[in-house]
mmCIF file of C-alpha atoms in Angstrom:
data_model
loop_
_atom_site.group_PDB
_atom_site.id
_atom_site.type_symbol
_atom_site.label_atom_id
_atom_site.label_comp_id
_atom_site.label_asym_id
_atom_site.label_seq_id
_atom_site.Cartn_x
_atom_site.Cartn_y
_atom_site.Cartn_z
ATOM 1 C CA MET S 1 19.105 98.827 -34.951
ATOM 2 C CA ALA S 2 17.057 95.336 -33.485
ATOM 3 C CA LYS S 3 14.702 93.666 -35.408
ATOM 4 C CA PRO S 4 10.462 93.807 -34.212
ATOM 5 C CA GLY S 5 10.719 89.766 -33.296
ATOM 6 C CA LYS S 6 13.361 89.890 -31.340
ATOM 7 C CA ARG S 7 11.774 93.083 -29.288
ATOM 8 C CA SER S 8 9.100 91.224 -28.494
ATOM 9 C CA SER S 9 10.651 88.530 -27.347
ATOM 10 C CA ALA S 10 12.540 89.973 -24.683
ATOM 11 C CA VAL S 11 9.814 91.982 -23.405
ATOM 12 C CA ALA S 12 8.058 89.064 -23.175
ATOM 13 C CA GLU S 13 10.966 87.895 -20.483
ATOM 14 C CA GLU S 14 11.102 90.432 -18.545
ATOM 15 C CA LYS S 15 7.572 89.835 -18.003
ATOM 16 C CA SER S 16 7.557 86.380 -16.726
ATOM 17 C CA GLU S 17 10.184 86.776 -14.579
ATOM 18 C CA THR S 18 8.584 89.941 -12.786
ATOM 19 C CA THR S 19 5.406 87.384 -12.439
ATOM 20 C CA GLU S 20 7.780 85.223 -10.649
ATOM 21 C CA GLU S 21 8.959 87.439 -8.061
ATOM 22 C CA ALA S 22 5.593 88.466 -7.442
ATOM 23 C CA ALA S 23 4.250 84.563 -6.881
ATOM 24 C CA SER S 24 7.534 84.115 -4.904
ATOM 25 C CA LYS S 25 6.712 86.766 -3.109
ATOM 26 C CA LYS S 26 3.191 86.472 -2.303
ATOM 27 C CA LEU S 27 4.229 82.984 -1.277
ATOM 28 C CA ARG S 28 6.433 83.777 1.728
ATOM 29 C CA GLU S 29 4.122 86.255 3.138
ATOM 30 C CA TRP S 30 1.093 83.161 2.921
ATOM 31 C CA VAL S 31 3.722 80.866 4.886
ATOM 32 C CA GLN S 32 4.435 83.599 7.465
ATOM 33 C CA ALA S 33 1.340 84.163 7.887
ATOM 34 C CA GLY S 34 0.143 80.475 8.165
ATOM 35 C CA VAL S 35 -2.198 80.701 5.812
ATOM 36 C CA PRO S 36 -2.213 77.493 3.617
ATOM 37 C CA SER S 37 -1.221 77.840 -0.725
ATOM 38 C CA PRO S 38 -3.753 77.308 -3.134
ATOM 39 C CA LYS S 39 -1.702 74.021 -4.347
ATOM 40 C CA ALA S 40 -1.722 72.501 -0.790
ATOM 41 C CA ALA S 41 -5.321 73.217 -0.886
ATOM 42 C CA ALA S 42 -5.988 71.484 -3.864
ATOM 43 C CA PHE S 43 -3.532 68.851 -3.063
ATOM 44 C CA PRO S 44 -4.663 67.737 0.356
ATOM 45 C CA ARG S 45 -2.368 65.250 2.698
ATOM 46 C CA ARG S 46 -3.018 61.615 2.807
ATOM 47 C CA PRO S 47 -4.604 60.366 5.723
ATOM 48 C CA GLY S 48 -1.734 57.374 6.533
ATOM 49 C CA PHE S 49 1.291 59.842 5.109
ATOM 50 C CA ARG S 50 3.109 61.095 7.895
ATOM 51 C CA HIS S 51 6.070 63.507 9.213
ATOM 52 C CA PHE S 52 9.761 62.697 10.100
ATOM 53 C CA GLY S 53 7.769 65.033 13.317
ATOM 54 C CA ARG S 54 5.515 62.521 13.367
ATOM 55 C CA LEU S 55 7.500 59.919 13.184
ATOM 56 C CA LYS S 56 9.975 60.996 15.199
ATOM 57 C CA GLN S 57 7.172 61.331 17.846
ATOM 58 C CA THR S 58 5.561 58.054 17.868
ATOM 59 C CA ASN S 59 9.044 56.684 18.213
ATOM 60 C CA GLU S 60 9.764 58.673 21.579
ATOM 61 C CA ARG S 61 6.088 57.177 22.377
ATOM 62 C CA ARG S 62 7.378 53.269 21.899
ATOM 63 C CA ALA S 63 10.707 53.662 23.757
ATOM 64 C CA THR S 64 8.821 55.607 27.186
ATOM 65 C CA VAL S 65 6.053 53.171 26.623
ATOM 66 C CA MET S 66 8.527 49.695 26.807
ATOM 67 C CA SER S 67 10.327 51.948 29.157
ATOM 68 C CA ARG S 68 7.782 50.934 32.221
ATOM 69 C CA PRO S 69 8.461 48.237 34.519
ATOM 70 C CA GLY S 70 4.746 46.254 33.766
ATOM 71 C CA TRP S 71 5.399 46.689 29.690
ATOM 72 C CA LYS S 72 5.279 42.628 28.471
ATOM 73 C CA ARG S 73 6.945 42.017 25.036
ATOM 74 C CA ARG S 74 4.017 40.124 22.803
ATOM 75 C CA ALA S 75 5.169 36.525 22.295
ATOM 76 C CA SER S 76 5.864 34.795 18.904
ATOM 77 C CA ALA S 77 3.835 32.807 16.952
ATOM 78 C CA ALA S 78 6.296 29.458 18.437
ATOM 79 C CA GLU S 79 6.557 30.581 21.658
ATOM 80 C CA GLU S 80 2.214 31.030 21.486
ATOM 81 C CA ARG S 81 1.907 27.631 20.169
ATOM 82 C CA ALA S 82 4.363 26.191 23.042
ATOM 83 C CA LEU S 83 1.832 27.885 25.640
ATOM 84 C CA LYS S 84 -1.092 26.686 23.861
ATOM 85 C CA ALA S 85 0.068 23.264 24.017
ATOM 86 C CA GLU S 86 1.558 23.597 27.736
ATOM 87 C CA ARG S 87 -1.622 24.648 28.373
ATOM 88 C CA ARG S 88 -3.248 21.621 26.467
ATOM 89 C CA SER S 89 -1.502 19.381 28.219
ATOM 90 C CA PHE S 90 -3.099 20.312 31.995
ATOM 91 C CA ALA S 91 -6.509 20.507 30.326
ATOM 92 C CA PRO S 92 -8.731 18.045 31.053
ATOM 93 C CA PRO S 93 -9.334 14.951 27.984
ATOM 94 C CA LYS S 94 -12.618 16.450 25.693
ATOM 95 C CA PRO S 95 -15.382 14.373 25.523
ATOM 96 C CA VAL S 96 -16.071 11.492 23.057
ATOM 97 C CA PRO S 97 -18.593 13.373 21.268
ATOM 98 C CA LYS S 98 -21.943 11.355 21.394
ATOM 99 C CA THR S 99 -23.037 9.882 17.601
ATOM 100 C CA ILE S 100 -25.968 7.186 17.067
ATOM 101 C CA ASP S 101 -23.177 4.573 16.186
ATOM 102 C CA ASN S 102 -21.514 5.035 19.521
ATOM 103 C CA GLN S 103 -24.927 5.382 21.398
ATOM 104 C CA ARG S 104 -26.038 2.139 20.192
ATOM 105 C CA VAL S 105 -28.112 -0.176 21.711
ATOM 106 C CA TYR S 106 -26.397 -3.585 22.522
ATOM 107 C CA ASP S 107 -27.471 -6.402 20.733
ATOM 108 C CA GLU S 108 -27.792 -9.824 22.364
ATOM 109 C CA THR S 109 -26.747 -11.596 18.937
ATOM 110 C CA THR S 110 -23.345 -9.754 19.176
ATOM 111 C CA VAL S 111 -20.656 -12.038 18.080
ATOM 112 C CA ASP S 112 -17.768 -12.704 20.300
ATOM 113 C CA PRO S 113 -14.956 -13.754 17.908
ATOM 114 C CA ASN S 114 -13.968 -16.190 20.449
ATOM 115 C CA ASP S 115 -17.567 -18.106 21.061
ATOM 116 C CA GLU S 116 -17.084 -21.599 20.155
ATOM 117 C CA GLU S 117 -20.954 -21.902 19.623
ATOM 118 C CA VAL S 118 -21.149 -19.221 16.988
ATOM 119 C CA ALA S 119 -17.479 -21.325 15.131
ATOM 120 C CA TYR S 120 -19.678 -24.622 15.379
ATOM 121 C CA ASP S 121 -22.765 -22.747 13.645
ATOM 122 C CA GLU S 122 -20.429 -21.071 10.962
ATOM 123 C CA SER S 123 -18.427 -24.254 10.345
ATOM 124 C CA THR S 124 -21.180 -26.692 9.509
ATOM 125 C CA ASP S 125 -23.616 -23.731 7.770
ATOM 126 C CA GLU S 126 -24.424 -23.527 3.956
ATOM 127 C CA PHE S 127 -21.472 -21.702 2.987
ATOM 128 C CA ALA S 128 -18.830 -24.291 4.825
ATOM 129 C CA SER S 129 -17.853 -25.862 1.761
ATOM 130 C CA TYR S 130 -16.456 -22.501 0.225
ATOM 131 C CA PHE S 131 -14.615 -21.197 3.187
ATOM 132 C CA ASN S 132 -13.210 -24.927 3.771
ATOM 133 C CA LYS S 133 -11.920 -24.305 0.147
ATOM 134 C CA GLN S 134 -13.775 -27.574 -1.325
ATOM 135 C CA THR S 135 -16.014 -24.833 -4.518
ATOM 136 C CA SER S 136 -14.822 -22.033 -5.894
ATOM 137 C CA PRO S 137 -17.878 -19.428 -6.920
ATOM 138 C CA LYS S 138 -19.945 -18.994 -10.271
ATOM 139 C CA ILE S 139 -21.754 -16.535 -10.009
ATOM 140 C CA LEU S 140 -25.500 -15.979 -12.755
ATOM 141 C CA ILE S 141 -26.317 -12.349 -13.079
ATOM 142 C CA THR S 142 -29.344 -11.580 -15.036
ATOM 143 C CA THR S 143 -32.120 -9.211 -14.249
ATOM 144 C CA SER S 144 -36.266 -8.484 -13.768
ATOM 145 C CA ASP S 145 -38.662 -9.330 -17.122
ATOM 146 C CA ARG S 146 -38.168 -6.934 -19.900
ATOM 147 C CA PRO S 147 -34.972 -4.323 -18.810
ATOM 148 C CA HIS S 148 -34.232 -1.574 -19.359
ATOM 149 C CA GLY S 149 -30.389 0.230 -20.628
ATOM 150 C CA ARG S 150 -29.378 1.148 -17.017
ATOM 151 C CA THR S 151 -30.190 -2.280 -15.162
ATOM 152 C CA VAL S 152 -28.350 -3.903 -18.159
ATOM 153 C CA ARG S 153 -24.979 -1.783 -17.192
ATOM 154 C CA LEU S 154 -25.331 -1.929 -14.514
ATOM 155 C CA CYS S 155 -25.213 -6.103 -14.747
ATOM 156 C CA GLU S 156 -22.083 -5.689 -17.834
ATOM 157 C CA GLN S 157 -20.469 -4.028 -14.888
ATOM 158 C CA LEU S 158 -20.986 -5.648 -11.933
ATOM 159 C CA SER S 159 -19.849 -9.197 -14.233
ATOM 160 C CA THR S 160 -16.322 -7.151 -14.525
ATOM 161 C CA VAL S 161 -16.106 -6.854 -10.842
ATOM 162 C CA ILE S 162 -16.802 -10.101 -9.417
ATOM 163 C CA PRO S 163 -15.043 -13.209 -10.801
ATOM 164 C CA ASN S 164 -16.409 -15.741 -12.774
ATOM 165 C CA SER S 165 -19.403 -13.974 -13.253
ATOM 166 C CA HIS S 166 -21.867 -14.430 -16.118
ATOM 167 C CA VAL S 167 -24.312 -12.502 -17.392
ATOM 168 C CA TYR S 168 -27.948 -13.240 -18.688
ATOM 169 C CA TYR S 169 -31.215 -12.404 -19.681
ATOM 170 C CA ARG S 170 -34.379 -13.721 -18.376
ATOM 171 C CA ARG S 171 -36.429 -13.657 -20.983
ATOM 172 C CA GLY S 172 -39.629 -14.126 -18.893
ATOM 173 C CA LEU S 173 -38.320 -17.298 -16.933
ATOM 174 C CA ALA S 174 -40.133 -17.407 -13.527
ATOM 175 C CA LEU S 175 -36.878 -17.322 -10.596
ATOM 176 C CA LYS S 176 -38.330 -21.114 -9.373
ATOM 177 C CA LYS S 177 -37.382 -22.340 -13.661
ATOM 178 C CA ILE S 178 -34.293 -21.227 -13.052
ATOM 179 C CA ILE S 179 -32.714 -21.904 -10.381
ATOM 180 C CA PRO S 180 -32.659 -25.807 -11.341
ATOM 181 C CA GLN S 181 -31.044 -24.750 -14.431
ATOM 182 C CA CYS S 182 -28.326 -22.669 -12.394
ATOM 183 C CA ILE S 183 -27.792 -25.365 -10.016
ATOM 184 C CA ALA S 184 -27.200 -28.065 -13.013
ATOM 185 C CA ARG S 185 -24.779 -25.988 -14.399
ATOM 186 C CA GLU S 186 -22.788 -25.766 -11.328
ATOM 187 C CA PHE S 187 -23.108 -21.930 -10.600
ATOM 188 C CA THR S 188 -23.152 -21.427 -6.883
ATOM 189 C CA ASP S 189 -24.897 -18.067 -6.797
ATOM 190 C CA LEU S 190 -27.766 -16.077 -8.176
ATOM 191 C CA ILE S 191 -28.463 -12.348 -8.350
ATOM 192 C CA VAL S 192 -31.157 -10.737 -10.030
ATOM 193 C CA ILE S 193 -31.648 -7.287 -10.304
ATOM 194 C CA ASN S 194 -34.885 -5.387 -9.982
ATOM 195 C CA GLU S 195 -36.091 -2.193 -11.664
ATOM 196 C CA ASP S 196 -39.054 0.560 -11.124
ATOM 197 C CA ARG S 197 -39.743 2.679 -13.824
ATOM 198 C CA LYS S 198 -35.702 2.137 -15.525
ATOM 199 C CA THR S 199 -34.343 2.426 -12.365
ATOM 200 C CA PRO S 200 -32.702 -0.765 -10.235
ATOM 201 C CA ASN S 201 -34.457 -0.895 -6.900
ATOM 202 C CA GLY S 202 -33.706 -4.089 -5.553
ATOM 203 C CA LEU S 203 -31.297 -7.025 -5.451
ATOM 204 C CA ILE S 204 -32.319 -10.881 -4.802
ATOM 205 C CA LEU S 205 -28.453 -12.651 -4.194
ATOM 206 C CA SER S 206 -29.674 -16.844 -3.969
ATOM 207 C CA HIS S 207 -26.878 -19.284 -2.468
ATOM 208 C CA LEU S 208 -27.184 -22.357 -4.464
ATOM 209 C CA PRO S 209 -27.623 -25.373 -3.972
ATOM 210 C CA ASN S 210 -29.200 -24.400 -0.181
ATOM 211 C CA GLY S 211 -29.792 -21.352 0.337
ATOM 212 C CA PRO S 212 -29.972 -18.822 1.944
ATOM 213 C CA THR S 213 -31.728 -16.189 -0.032
ATOM 214 C CA ALA S 214 -31.597 -12.211 1.194
ATOM 215 C CA HIS S 215 -33.422 -9.586 -0.554
ATOM 216 C CA PHE S 216 -32.078 -6.286 -0.729
ATOM 217 C CA LYS S 217 -33.671 -2.654 -0.960
ATOM 218 C CA MET S 218 -30.915 -0.517 -3.742
ATOM 219 C CA SER S 219 -30.356 2.582 -3.903
ATOM 220 C CA SER S 220 -28.479 5.435 -4.632
ATOM 221 C CA VAL S 221 -26.695 3.913 -7.852
ATOM 222 C CA ARG S 222 -23.941 5.279 -10.058
ATOM 223 C CA LEU S 223 -22.651 3.788 -13.234
ATOM 224 C CA ARG S 224 -19.208 4.192 -13.814
ATOM 225 C CA LYS S 225 -19.585 6.893 -16.676
ATOM 226 C CA GLU S 226 -21.858 8.550 -13.576
ATOM 227 C CA ILE S 227 -18.658 9.013 -11.350
ATOM 228 C CA LYS S 228 -16.593 11.881 -10.830
ATOM 229 C CA ARG S 229 -12.800 11.497 -11.183
ATOM 230 C CA ARG S 230 -13.267 7.783 -11.733
ATOM 231 C CA GLY S 231 -10.198 5.274 -12.773
ATOM 232 C CA LYS S 232 -9.576 3.268 -15.895
ATOM 233 C CA ASP S 233 -11.930 0.094 -16.347
ATOM 234 C CA PRO S 234 -10.852 -2.522 -14.040
ATOM 235 C CA THR S 235 -8.555 -4.559 -14.470
ATOM 236 C CA GLU S 236 -9.424 -8.865 -14.898
ATOM 237 C CA HIS S 237 -7.053 -9.645 -11.994
ATOM 238 C CA ILE S 238 -8.986 -11.015 -8.479
ATOM 239 C CA PRO S 239 -9.942 -8.130 -6.103
ATOM 240 C CA GLU S 240 -9.728 -8.314 -2.372
ATOM 241 C CA ILE S 241 -12.469 -7.858 -0.518
ATOM 242 C CA ILE S 242 -13.400 -5.798 2.418
ATOM 243 C CA LEU S 243 -15.902 -6.350 5.114
ATOM 244 C CA ASN S 244 -16.872 -3.941 7.287
ATOM 245 C CA ASN S 245 -18.538 -3.607 10.662
ATOM 246 C CA PHE S 246 -21.201 -6.402 10.443
ATOM 247 C CA THR S 247 -21.292 -7.648 13.806
ATOM 248 C CA THR S 248 -24.131 -9.785 14.944
ATOM 249 C CA ARG S 249 -25.101 -13.341 13.812
ATOM 250 C CA LEU S 250 -27.596 -11.814 10.962
ATOM 251 C CA GLY S 251 -24.659 -9.474 9.758
ATOM 252 C CA HIS S 252 -22.234 -12.174 9.752
ATOM 253 C CA SER S 253 -24.805 -14.589 7.623
ATOM 254 C CA ILE S 254 -25.118 -11.254 5.219
ATOM 255 C CA GLY S 255 -21.364 -11.006 5.224
ATOM 256 C CA ARG S 256 -20.594 -14.999 4.740
ATOM 257 C CA MET S 257 -22.757 -14.579 1.540
ATOM 258 C CA PHE S 258 -21.128 -11.495 0.408
ATOM 259 C CA ALA S 259 -17.529 -13.032 0.979
ATOM 260 C CA SER S 260 -18.270 -16.167 -1.170
ATOM 261 C CA LEU S 261 -19.038 -14.359 -4.208
ATOM 262 C CA PHE S 262 -15.085 -13.590 -4.581
ATOM 263 C CA PRO S 263 -12.184 -16.153 -4.790
ATOM 264 C CA HIS S 264 -10.201 -17.027 -1.962
ATOM 265 C CA ASN S 265 -6.884 -15.763 -3.843
ATOM 266 C CA PRO S 266 -7.033 -12.469 -4.565
ATOM 267 C CA GLN S 267 -4.174 -11.721 -7.342
ATOM 268 C CA PHE S 268 -2.297 -8.489 -5.378
ATOM 269 C CA ILE S 269 -0.724 -7.060 -8.168
ATOM 270 C CA GLY S 270 -4.365 -5.613 -9.709
ATOM 271 C CA ARG S 271 -4.323 -3.189 -6.674
ATOM 272 C CA GLN S 272 -8.376 -3.491 -6.774
ATOM 273 C CA VAL S 273 -10.560 -4.423 -3.851
ATOM 274 C CA ALA S 274 -14.301 -4.742 -2.971
ATOM 275 C CA THR S 275 -15.898 -3.068 -0.229
ATOM 276 C CA PHE S 276 -19.286 -3.656 1.667
ATOM 277 C CA HIS S 277 -18.575 -1.256 4.774
ATOM 278 C CA ASN S 278 -22.700 -1.445 7.481
ATOM 279 C CA GLN S 279 -23.486 1.713 9.032
ATOM 280 C CA ARG S 280 -26.657 1.993 10.253
ATOM 281 C CA ASP S 281 -28.093 -1.093 8.396
ATOM 282 C CA TYR S 282 -27.217 0.376 5.138
ATOM 283 C CA ILE S 283 -24.756 -1.419 2.703
ATOM 284 C CA PHE S 284 -22.164 0.541 1.034
ATOM 285 C CA PHE S 285 -20.848 -1.156 -2.079
ATOM 286 C CA ARG S 286 -17.546 0.531 -3.527
ATOM 287 C CA PHE S 287 -14.712 -1.257 -5.759
ATOM 288 C CA HIS S 288 -11.394 0.892 -5.878
ATOM 289 C CA ARG S 289 -7.865 0.652 -7.223
ATOM 290 C CA TYR S 290 -5.374 1.617 -4.531
ATOM 291 C CA ILE S 291 -1.504 2.549 -4.903
ATOM 292 C CA PHE S 292 1.061 3.180 -1.949
ATOM 293 C CA ARG S 293 2.836 6.634 -2.704
ATOM 294 C CA SER S 294 4.942 5.790 0.451
ATOM 295 C CA GLU S 295 5.315 4.005 3.852
ATOM 296 C CA LYS S 296 2.650 5.979 5.624
ATOM 297 C CA LYS S 297 0.564 7.350 2.483
ATOM 298 C CA VAL S 298 -2.043 5.941 0.116
ATOM 299 C CA GLY S 299 -3.943 6.719 -2.770
ATOM 300 C CA ILE S 300 -7.158 5.426 -3.690
ATOM 301 C CA GLN S 301 -8.958 5.509 -6.954
ATOM 302 C CA GLU S 302 -13.418 4.782 -7.512
ATOM 303 C CA LEU S 303 -13.845 2.532 -10.275
ATOM 304 C CA GLY S 304 -17.668 1.963 -10.029
ATOM 305 C CA PRO S 305 -19.884 0.892 -10.097
ATOM 306 C CA ARG S 306 -21.219 1.748 -6.680
ATOM 307 C CA PHE S 307 -25.185 1.637 -4.845
ATOM 308 C CA THR S 308 -26.452 1.202 -0.968
ATOM 309 C CA LEU S 309 -28.168 -1.964 0.324
ATOM 310 C CA LYS S 310 -30.715 -2.266 2.582
ATOM 311 C CA LEU S 311 -31.780 -5.913 4.129
ATOM 312 C CA ARG S 312 -35.273 -6.630 3.800
ATOM 313 C CA SER S 313 -35.403 -10.331 3.957
ATOM 314 C CA LEU S 314 -33.649 -13.665 4.667
ATOM 315 C CA GLN S 315 -34.931 -16.571 3.461
ATOM 316 C CA LYS S 316 -34.309 -20.500 4.574
ATOM 317 C CA GLY S 317 -33.144 -22.134 1.652
ATOM 318 C CA THR S 318 -33.445 -21.197 -2.205
ATOM 319 C CA PHE S 319 -35.712 -18.355 -3.402
ATOM 320 C CA ASP S 320 -39.686 -19.221 -2.896
ATOM 321 C CA SER S 321 -42.080 -16.199 -2.223
ATOM 322 C CA LYS S 322 -45.469 -18.853 -1.682
ATOM 323 C CA TYR S 323 -43.972 -21.194 0.579
ATOM 324 C CA GLY S 324 -40.542 -20.211 1.859
ATOM 325 C CA GLU S 325 -39.674 -20.179 5.523
ATOM 326 C CA TYR S 326 -37.713 -16.488 6.324
ATOM 327 C CA GLU S 327 -35.184 -16.326 9.279
ATOM 328 C CA TRP S 328 -35.564 -12.276 9.116
ATOM 329 C CA VAL S 329 -38.066 -9.674 8.113
ATOM 330 C CA HIS S 330 -37.785 -6.052 8.601
ATOM 331 C CA LYS S 331 -40.587 -4.879 10.153
ATOM 332 C CA PRO S 332 -40.727 -0.787 10.034
ATOM 333 C CA ARG S 333 -43.459 -0.177 12.726
ATOM 334 C CA GLU S 334 -41.672 -2.660 15.063
ATOM 335 C CA MET S 335 -38.091 -2.451 14.829
ATOM 336 C CA ASP S 336 -37.370 1.205 13.346
ATOM 337 C CA THR S 337 -39.053 2.041 16.789
ATOM 338 C CA SER S 338 -35.197 3.391 18.509
ATOM 339 C CA ARG S 339 -32.561 5.041 16.047
ATOM 340 C CA ARG S 340 -30.706 3.900 18.071
ATOM 341 C CA LYS S 341 -31.165 0.142 17.176
ATOM 342 C CA PHE S 342 -28.896 -1.994 14.420
ATOM 343 C CA HIS S 343 -29.653 -5.159 13.418
ATOM 344 C CA LEU S 344 -26.320 -5.809 11.263
#
């Protein structure tokens, strides 16, 4: 006699078999009638999914299109580049874009390198002793009265850029009293940095002992710690100097003033260069260290400080604000009538 537990399990198996048979029979009826099953309706087919039948139709359609006489295969990327280069060779050259720099109004004082008159004037001017290597630069850097920290730090950083330069505090002395003391101590140049509201805003450069004296407006001052991705502090090597785009007689005078601040014999082992770049009468000063990565690639790293100068006046002789004779004075209402007129 079978036990009750075994009998109940056998009955359950019979019921499950009959249920599966009924489900499969019902599914066959739905397929024959073309009605989707509840499972297919609950899980619809994805749009991107293709049956093998559709894929075959696509391949047949592609083969039909490719067999037509007017069909052309799409060019590869290399062929497209070669085709563009061929078209570019027959195309007319692109016009040079117009900028304020290349549309500059011609200045009558633009210097010709082969001009004998200019060469004679430069051989007899105040900087002739420096360019003839008869004197070596010795610079005094000072500030206005009671300077603030930012101006003092700029003077200290300039002294590391310009060799043989010394920083002295003003102590309330007038420039007319400082200049004779500088001449007595054999200084060749005097740099005075003025400030307004704790920010450097002006620079006076006076060549000693006979001038000339230039007054600049200073802007966009950045000290070393304010420059992103700057290099280490500069070494004591004598840097090279680059004077760029000083083309007129006035520009030559200003460029020679900057050149006389640095010694003649730069030490190339230090790989340091000071740049005075003139663009639209704004003089941009930068100080970099460079390295030759290969025969064609050079890497540069800014060391700081950086600032921008705008010439305000050029005076004959040493500084004299009352009785001085001016060679050139910037007059905005008269000189700035055209944006394409430059003076340096």
